[in-house]
Short mmCIF file of C-alpha atoms in Angstrom, two decimals:
data_model
loop_
_atom_site.label_atom_id
_atom_site.label_comp_id
_atom_site.label_asym_id
_atom_site.label_seq_id
_atom_site.Cartn_x
_atom_site.Cartn_y
_atom_site.Cartn_z
CA UNK E 1 -0.39 0.64 0.18
CA UNK E 2 1.40 3.31 -0.83
CA UNK E 3 2.34 5.81 2.05
CA UNK E 4 1.53 9.10 1.52
CA UNK E 5 3.15 12.24 3.57
CA UNK E 6 -0.44 13.56 4.48
CA UNK E 7 -3.75 12.76 4.40
CA UNK E 8 -6.63 15.07 4.69
CA UNK E 9 -9.56 13.85 5.69
CA UNK E 10 -12.88 17.04 3.88
CA UNK E 11 -12.45 18.84 0.95
CA UNK E 12 -13.97 21.70 2.67
CA UNK E 13 -12.49 25.29 2.42
CA UNK E 14 -10.69 24.10 5.81
CA UNK E 15 -8.77 21.13 4.06
CA UNK E 16 -8.81 22.27 0.86
CA UNK E 17 -6.71 25.70 2.48
CA UNK E 18 -3.87 23.76 4.72
CA UNK E 19 -3.30 21.47 1.06
CA UNK E 20 -2.33 24.69 -0.52
CA UNK E 21 -0.44 26.37 2.02
CA UNK E 22 1.74 23.28 1.82
CA UNK E 23 1.75 22.90 -2.06
CA UNK E 24 4.98 23.95 -2.26
CA UNK E 25 6.47 21.62 0.71
CA UNK E 26 8.03 18.60 -1.63
CA UNK E 27 4.95 16.88 0.26
CA UNK E 28 2.67 13.64 -1.18
CA UNK E 29 -0.98 15.40 -0.04
CA UNK E 30 -3.99 13.74 -0.56
CA UNK E 31 -7.64 15.17 0.11
CA UNK E 32 -10.17 12.50 1.01
CA UNK E 33 -13.97 13.91 0.50
CA UNK E 34 -17.23 11.72 1.39
CA UNK E 35 -18.67 13.74 -1.28
CA UNK E 36 -18.70 13.94 -4.94
CA UNK E 37 -15.39 16.14 -6.16
CA UNK E 38 -17.02 19.81 -5.85
CA UNK E 39 -19.88 19.36 -3.62
CA UNK E 40 -18.38 22.20 -1.28
CA UNK E 41 -19.37 24.61 -4.04
CA UNK E 42 -22.56 24.69 -2.81
CA UNK E 43 -22.59 25.12 0.63
CA UNK E 44 -25.70 27.91 1.19
CA UNK E 45 -23.76 29.25 4.43
CA UNK E 46 -22.20 33.38 4.83
CA UNK E 47 -18.74 33.44 6.12
CA UNK E 48 -17.66 36.55 7.48
CA UNK E 49 -13.94 36.85 7.17
CA UNK E 50 -11.20 38.64 8.99
CA UNK E 51 -8.55 40.90 7.97
CA UNK E 52 -6.30 38.28 8.80
CA UNK E 53 -8.22 36.03 7.05
CA UNK E 54 -8.26 38.12 3.54
CA UNK E 55 -4.27 38.04 4.50
CA UNK E 56 -3.63 34.29 4.74
CA UNK E 57 -5.98 33.35 1.97
CA UNK E 58 -3.91 36.88 -0.51
CA UNK E 59 -0.54 34.38 0.32
CA UNK E 60 -2.92 31.48 -0.66
CA UNK E 61 -3.24 33.18 -4.14
CA UNK E 62 -7.26 32.72 -3.92
CA UNK E 63 -8.66 36.30 -2.37
CA UNK E 64 -8.35 38.03 -6.01
CA UNK E 65 -10.97 35.10 -6.92
CA UNK E 66 -13.00 36.46 -4.68
CA UNK E 67 -16.63 38.34 -4.42
CA UNK E 68 -16.05 39.42 -1.22
CA UNK E 69 -18.40 42.21 0.23
CA UNK E 70 -16.36 44.75 3.03
CA UNK E 71 -17.76 45.34 6.42
CA UNK E 72 -16.98 49.26 6.66
CA UNK E 73 -19.63 49.63 9.63
CA UNK E 74 -20.64 47.12 12.53
CA UNK E 75 -23.61 48.42 14.50
CA UNK E 76 -24.15 46.31 17.97
CA UNK E 77 -27.47 46.74 19.64
CA UNK E 78 -28.81 44.85 22.05
CA UNK E 79 -32.72 44.65 22.03
CA UNK E 80 -35.40 46.88 24.47
CA UNK E 81 -31.39 48.23 26.01
CA UNK E 82 -30.78 52.00 24.84
CA UNK E 83 -28.18 53.20 23.09
CA UNK E 84 -26.02 51.23 20.74
CA UNK E 85 -21.90 50.82 19.97
CA UNK E 86 -20.39 51.27 15.99
CA UNK E 87 -17.28 50.34 14.85
CA UNK E 88 -15.65 51.98 11.33
CA UNK E 89 -12.66 50.76 9.80
CA UNK E 90 -11.63 54.49 8.90
CA UNK E 91 -11.02 54.80 12.30
CA UNK E 92 -8.85 51.97 13.01
CA UNK E 93 -6.72 53.26 9.77
CA UNK E 94 -8.36 49.31 7.79
CA UNK E 95 -9.53 49.50 4.69
CA UNK E 96 -12.79 47.41 6.01
CA UNK E 97 -13.31 45.97 9.17
CA UNK E 98 -14.22 42.53 7.98
CA UNK E 99 -15.64 40.95 4.48
CA UNK E 100 -18.41 38.39 3.59
CA UNK E 101 -18.36 35.84 0.94
CA UNK E 102 -20.27 33.00 0.28
CA UNK E 103 -19.05 30.00 1.41
CA UNK E 104 -19.44 28.06 -1.65
CA UNK E 105 -17.94 30.68 -3.23
CA UNK E 106 -14.48 30.50 -0.81
CA UNK E 107 -14.87 26.28 -1.72
CA UNK E 108 -14.36 27.01 -5.45
CA UNK E 109 -11.65 29.28 -5.71
CA UNK E 110 -9.69 26.99 -3.44
CA UNK E 111 -10.72 24.22 -5.92
CA UNK E 112 -9.34 26.06 -9.04
CA UNK E 113 -6.39 27.00 -6.97
CA UNK E 114 -6.07 23.10 -5.62
CA UNK E 115 -7.17 21.99 -9.89
CA UNK E 116 -4.24 24.07 -11.08
CA UNK E 117 -1.52 22.99 -8.66
CA UNK E 118 -2.41 19.53 -9.49
CA UNK E 119 -3.09 18.17 -5.77
CA UNK E 120 -5.26 15.32 -5.98
CA UNK E 121 -8.82 15.12 -4.69
CA UNK E 122 -10.21 11.52 -3.83
CA UNK E 123 -14.10 12.20 -3.60
CA UNK E 124 -16.19 9.23 -2.89
CA UNK E 125 -14.13 8.19 -0.19
CA UNK E 126 -15.96 8.31 3.30
CA UNK E 127 -13.44 7.85 6.45
CA UNK E 128 -15.04 5.58 9.22
CA UNK E 129 -11.93 5.12 11.33
CA UNK E 130 -8.55 5.98 12.07
CA UNK E 131 -5.85 3.72 13.19
CA UNK E 132 -2.81 5.24 14.08
CA UNK E 133 0.60 3.20 14.81
CA UNK E 134 4.32 4.34 14.82
CA UNK E 135 5.25 5.16 11.61
CA UNK E 136 2.24 6.18 10.49
CA UNK E 137 -1.57 6.09 10.25
CA UNK E 138 -4.23 4.29 8.79
CA UNK E 139 -7.46 6.05 7.48
CA UNK E 140 -10.10 3.05 6.77
CA UNK E 141 -13.16 4.37 4.30
CA UNK E 142 -16.27 2.90 3.47
CA UNK E 143 -15.98 1.24 1.05
CA UNK E 144 -13.51 -1.61 2.24
CA UNK E 145 -10.66 0.10 1.00
CA UNK E 146 -7.78 1.80 3.10
CA UNK E 147 -5.20 4.91 3.01
CA UNK E 148 -2.03 4.94 4.50
CA UNK E 149 0.10 8.42 5.57
CA UNK E 150 2.42 9.61 7.77
CA UNK E 151 0.40 12.34 8.68
CA UNK E 152 -3.67 12.65 9.10
CA UNK E 153 -4.87 15.65 9.15
CA UNK E 154 -9.09 15.81 10.14
CA UNK E 155 -10.52 18.94 8.71
CA UNK E 156 -14.59 17.82 8.89
CA UNK E 157 -16.60 17.43 11.86
CA UNK E 158 -17.30 13.92 12.25
CA UNK E 159 -15.15 10.69 11.98
CA UNK E 160 -16.71 7.97 12.32
CA UNK E 161 -14.88 5.28 15.08
CA UNK E 162 -12.64 8.50 15.84
CA UNK E 163 -11.95 8.20 19.84
CA UNK E 164 -13.80 11.72 20.62
CA UNK E 165 -13.88 10.42 24.54
CA UNK E 166 -12.10 14.15 24.97
CA UNK E 167 -14.63 15.86 23.12
CA UNK E 168 -16.18 18.83 25.32
CA UNK E 169 -19.56 19.60 23.78
CA UNK E 170 -22.79 22.41 25.07
CA UNK E 171 -25.89 22.30 23.36
CA UNK E 172 -26.75 25.62 23.27
CA UNK E 173 -30.92 24.56 22.54
CA UNK E 174 -30.93 27.20 19.66
CA UNK E 175 -30.84 27.23 16.02
CA UNK E 176 -29.74 29.24 13.19
CA UNK E 177 -31.98 29.99 10.28
CA UNK E 178 -30.19 31.47 7.61
CA UNK E 179 -31.17 33.58 4.57
CA UNK E 180 -30.62 36.11 1.71
CA UNK E 181 -32.95 39.20 2.16
CA UNK E 182 -33.06 42.06 -0.42
CA UNK E 183 -32.83 45.54 1.78
CA UNK E 184 -35.42 48.05 0.24
CA UNK E 185 -31.98 50.62 0.21
CA UNK E 186 -28.64 50.47 0.25
CA UNK E 187 -27.48 48.58 3.42
CA UNK E 188 -24.26 51.18 2.89
CA UNK E 189 -21.28 47.55 3.46
CA UNK E 190 -22.79 47.86 7.32
CA UNK E 191 -24.07 45.06 9.36
CA UNK E 192 -25.89 45.06 11.96
CA UNK E 193 -25.26 42.70 14.96
CA UNK E 194 -28.45 43.03 17.16
CA UNK E 195 -29.19 41.19 20.83
CA UNK E 196 -31.88 40.07 22.00
CA UNK E 197 -33.15 37.43 24.50
CA UNK E 198 -34.01 34.96 21.87
CA UNK E 199 -30.03 34.91 20.78
CA UNK E 200 -28.00 37.09 18.41
CA UNK E 201 -29.41 38.50 15.05
CA UNK E 202 -26.81 39.02 12.81
CA UNK E 203 -27.47 41.03 9.21
CA UNK E 204 -24.15 41.10 7.25
CA UNK E 205 -23.97 42.73 3.79
CA UNK E 206 -23.60 40.52 0.89
CA UNK E 207 -23.39 42.17 -1.86
CA UNK E 208 -26.35 43.92 -2.71
CA UNK E 209 -28.82 41.98 -0.16
CA UNK E 210 -28.54 41.29 3.04
CA UNK E 211 -27.03 37.48 4.32
CA UNK E 212 -29.64 37.11 7.54
CA UNK E 213 -28.62 34.42 10.63
CA UNK E 214 -31.87 34.20 12.96
CA UNK E 215 -30.45 32.10 15.93
CA UNK E 216 -33.68 31.10 17.56
CA UNK E 217 -34.91 28.19 19.94
CA UNK E 218 -35.71 24.66 17.95
CA UNK E 219 -39.22 25.01 18.15
CA UNK E 220 -39.54 28.96 16.72
CA UNK E 221 -36.98 27.81 14.29
CA UNK E 222 -39.88 24.91 12.97
CA UNK E 223 -42.14 28.02 13.07
CA UNK E 224 -39.70 29.88 10.86
CA UNK E 225 -39.07 27.85 8.57
CA UNK E 226 -42.57 27.36 8.12
CA UNK E 227 -43.97 30.78 7.14
CA UNK E 228 -44.45 31.50 3.12
CA UNK E 229 -41.75 34.49 2.84
CA UNK E 230 -44.54 37.01 3.44
CA UNK E 231 -45.01 36.37 6.71
CA UNK E 232 -41.00 35.58 7.82
CA UNK E 233 -40.17 39.20 6.25
CA UNK E 234 -43.23 40.32 8.32
CA UNK E 235 -41.43 38.57 11.88
CA UNK E 236 -37.15 38.98 11.01
CA UNK E 237 -38.74 43.19 10.08
CA UNK E 238 -40.05 43.02 13.82
CA UNK E 239 -37.19 41.84 15.45
CA UNK E 240 -34.80 43.40 13.38
CA UNK E 241 -36.30 47.27 13.73
CA UNK E 242 -36.28 49.55 12.00
CA UNK E 243 -32.79 50.56 10.89
CA UNK E 244 -33.11 48.94 7.66
CA UNK E 245 -36.08 47.87 5.49
CA UNK E 246 -36.59 44.60 3.79
CA UNK E 247 -38.05 43.71 0.81
CA UNK E 248 -38.07 40.17 -0.34
CA UNK E 249 -36.31 37.42 1.56
CA UNK E 250 -35.02 34.37 -0.14
CA UNK E 251 -35.09 30.16 0.71
CA UNK E 252 -34.15 29.45 4.21
CA UNK E 253 -32.09 26.83 6.09
CA UNK E 254 -30.91 25.82 9.62
CA UNK E 255 -28.40 24.50 10.60
CA UNK E 256 -28.00 23.70 15.16
CA UNK E 257 -25.82 25.74 17.77
CA UNK E 258 -23.51 23.38 19.33
CA UNK E 259 -20.81 24.31 20.93
CA UNK E 260 -18.01 21.43 20.81
CA UNK E 261 -14.08 20.63 20.73
CA UNK E 262 -11.10 18.77 21.67
CA UNK E 263 -8.79 20.51 24.25
CA UNK E 264 -5.80 18.64 22.41
CA UNK E 265 -6.27 19.09 18.96
CA UNK E 266 -3.09 17.17 17.93
CA UNK E 267 -2.79 13.00 19.13
CA UNK E 268 -0.56 9.95 17.42
CA UNK E 269 0.15 11.19 13.61
CA UNK E 270 -2.84 13.25 13.75
CA UNK E 271 -4.49 16.19 14.11
CA UNK E 272 -7.76 18.19 13.97
CA UNK E 273 -8.88 21.02 12.25
CA UNK E 274 -11.83 23.31 11.70
CA UNK E 275 -14.95 21.82 12.78
CA UNK E 276 -13.21 19.17 13.38
CA UNK E 277 -11.38 20.86 16.21
CA UNK E 278 -13.74 22.49 16.95
CA UNK E 279 -17.12 23.95 16.46
CA UNK E 280 -18.10 27.16 17.52
CA UNK E 281 -21.72 29.64 18.39
CA UNK E 282 -21.78 31.90 14.80
CA UNK E 283 -21.77 34.81 17.03
CA UNK E 284 -18.62 37.69 16.27
CA UNK E 285 -18.31 34.93 12.90
CA UNK E 286 -14.95 33.19 14.42
CA UNK E 287 -15.34 29.95 13.39
CA UNK E 288 -13.45 30.14 10.02
CA UNK E 289 -11.42 32.90 11.35
CA UNK E 290 -10.19 31.12 13.84
CA UNK E 291 -10.26 27.81 11.50
CA UNK E 292 -7.36 29.47 8.97
CA UNK E 293 -5.32 30.77 11.70
CA UNK E 294 -4.97 26.81 12.91
CA UNK E 295 -4.08 25.93 9.39
CA UNK E 296 -1.79 28.05 8.57
CA UNK E 297 0.34 27.87 11.75
CA UNK E 298 -0.10 24.12 11.53
CA UNK E 299 1.64 24.50 7.95
CA UNK E 300 3.81 27.05 8.77
CA UNK E 301 5.17 24.49 12.05
CA UNK E 302 5.81 21.80 8.98
CA UNK E 303 7.29 23.42 6.86
CA UNK E 304 10.07 24.65 9.61
CA UNK E 305 10.45 20.62 11.33
CA UNK E 306 11.22 19.54 7.91
CA UNK E 307 11.13 15.42 7.87
CA UNK E 308 8.74 13.49 9.11
CA UNK E 309 5.31 15.65 9.35
CA UNK E 310 3.77 13.26 11.42
CA UNK E 311 6.51 13.61 14.33
CA UNK E 312 5.34 13.37 18.86
CA UNK E 313 7.44 16.93 18.46
CA UNK E 314 5.79 18.51 15.87
CA UNK E 315 2.59 18.16 16.46
CA UNK E 316 3.23 18.89 20.01
CA UNK E 317 4.72 22.70 18.93
CA UNK E 318 1.67 22.76 16.57
CA UNK E 319 -0.29 22.46 19.91
CA UNK E 320 1.23 24.29 22.10
CA UNK E 321 1.59 27.52 19.90
CA UNK E 322 -2.29 27.47 19.28
CA UNK E 323 -2.93 27.22 22.84
CA UNK E 324 -3.98 30.33 23.51
CA UNK E 325 -5.47 31.77 20.84
CA UNK E 326 -8.02 28.54 20.66
CA UNK E 327 -9.18 28.82 23.99
CA UNK E 328 -9.62 32.56 24.30
CA UNK E 329 -11.66 32.27 21.29
CA UNK E 330 -13.56 29.36 22.64
CA UNK E 331 -14.37 31.16 25.70
CA UNK E 332 -14.91 34.43 23.98
CA UNK E 333 -17.82 32.95 21.79
CA UNK E 334 -19.17 30.71 24.46
CA UNK E 335 -19.60 33.75 26.70
#
């Protein structure tokens, strides 16, 4: 059986970014994805990207291919409370406080870059288990085959058979109902974070439209999905207030909100990244930004170390260097 240097489980925006960050490292890299090739291009979610994430995507050579909407102002308020906080990019000497990108567009740009770099993706390859040894790790596939690598980087949310005893989990009892709404007047690149008794409501500029992340308990989420567009539009407007008027709303989807993380993101010849390492509440939009910081730090650690990418000392160095940022971001979003 051929042994790869690095097997990346999951060809989403996290796994593909790691492969691109290491494309010139001289490593034999293979991406494994349970879905058909290009499935991530159909991701309906919208991502809020930080300035640091933009810089990393520029280094990966994909930023110029992204239709990103800059956030120039952030308006933060509490329903029923007085006052508000207003953050403006010009006050910080930055072109934007962040950027809004469709997850499918990001996946498409990364996928195109991987194809140009000649990094293979094996699709319909669901990983069902990991067996790490002294020299390599064997990744069992659902079709009965297996892949061997010196290092396995797990960049998708769950792998059946993985040792999950160390996982910390918290169910927030909330769901995020997401959609795209068309405002009646220009949004002027302003984002709104509206805190309510039911949970935060985020309105993000996305092209000429607005991406909506509407937090609700599961029963309320059921009701919001069951409404016709006119009824939901009225509910959204009532919930948000009159700072911006919405003229139309698109299809809705929902995602349960949980905190799930591994206190130690490395194991024997294995490391976890993205949602496989930590799944966060979307408040403040930190999930992908933290994941990409992990990816870049991981790539730099492997490049500096050279030699065996799965060496215990190399993985320990990565975990130690990421401990403070991971813990701080997890606690901030959870709190």
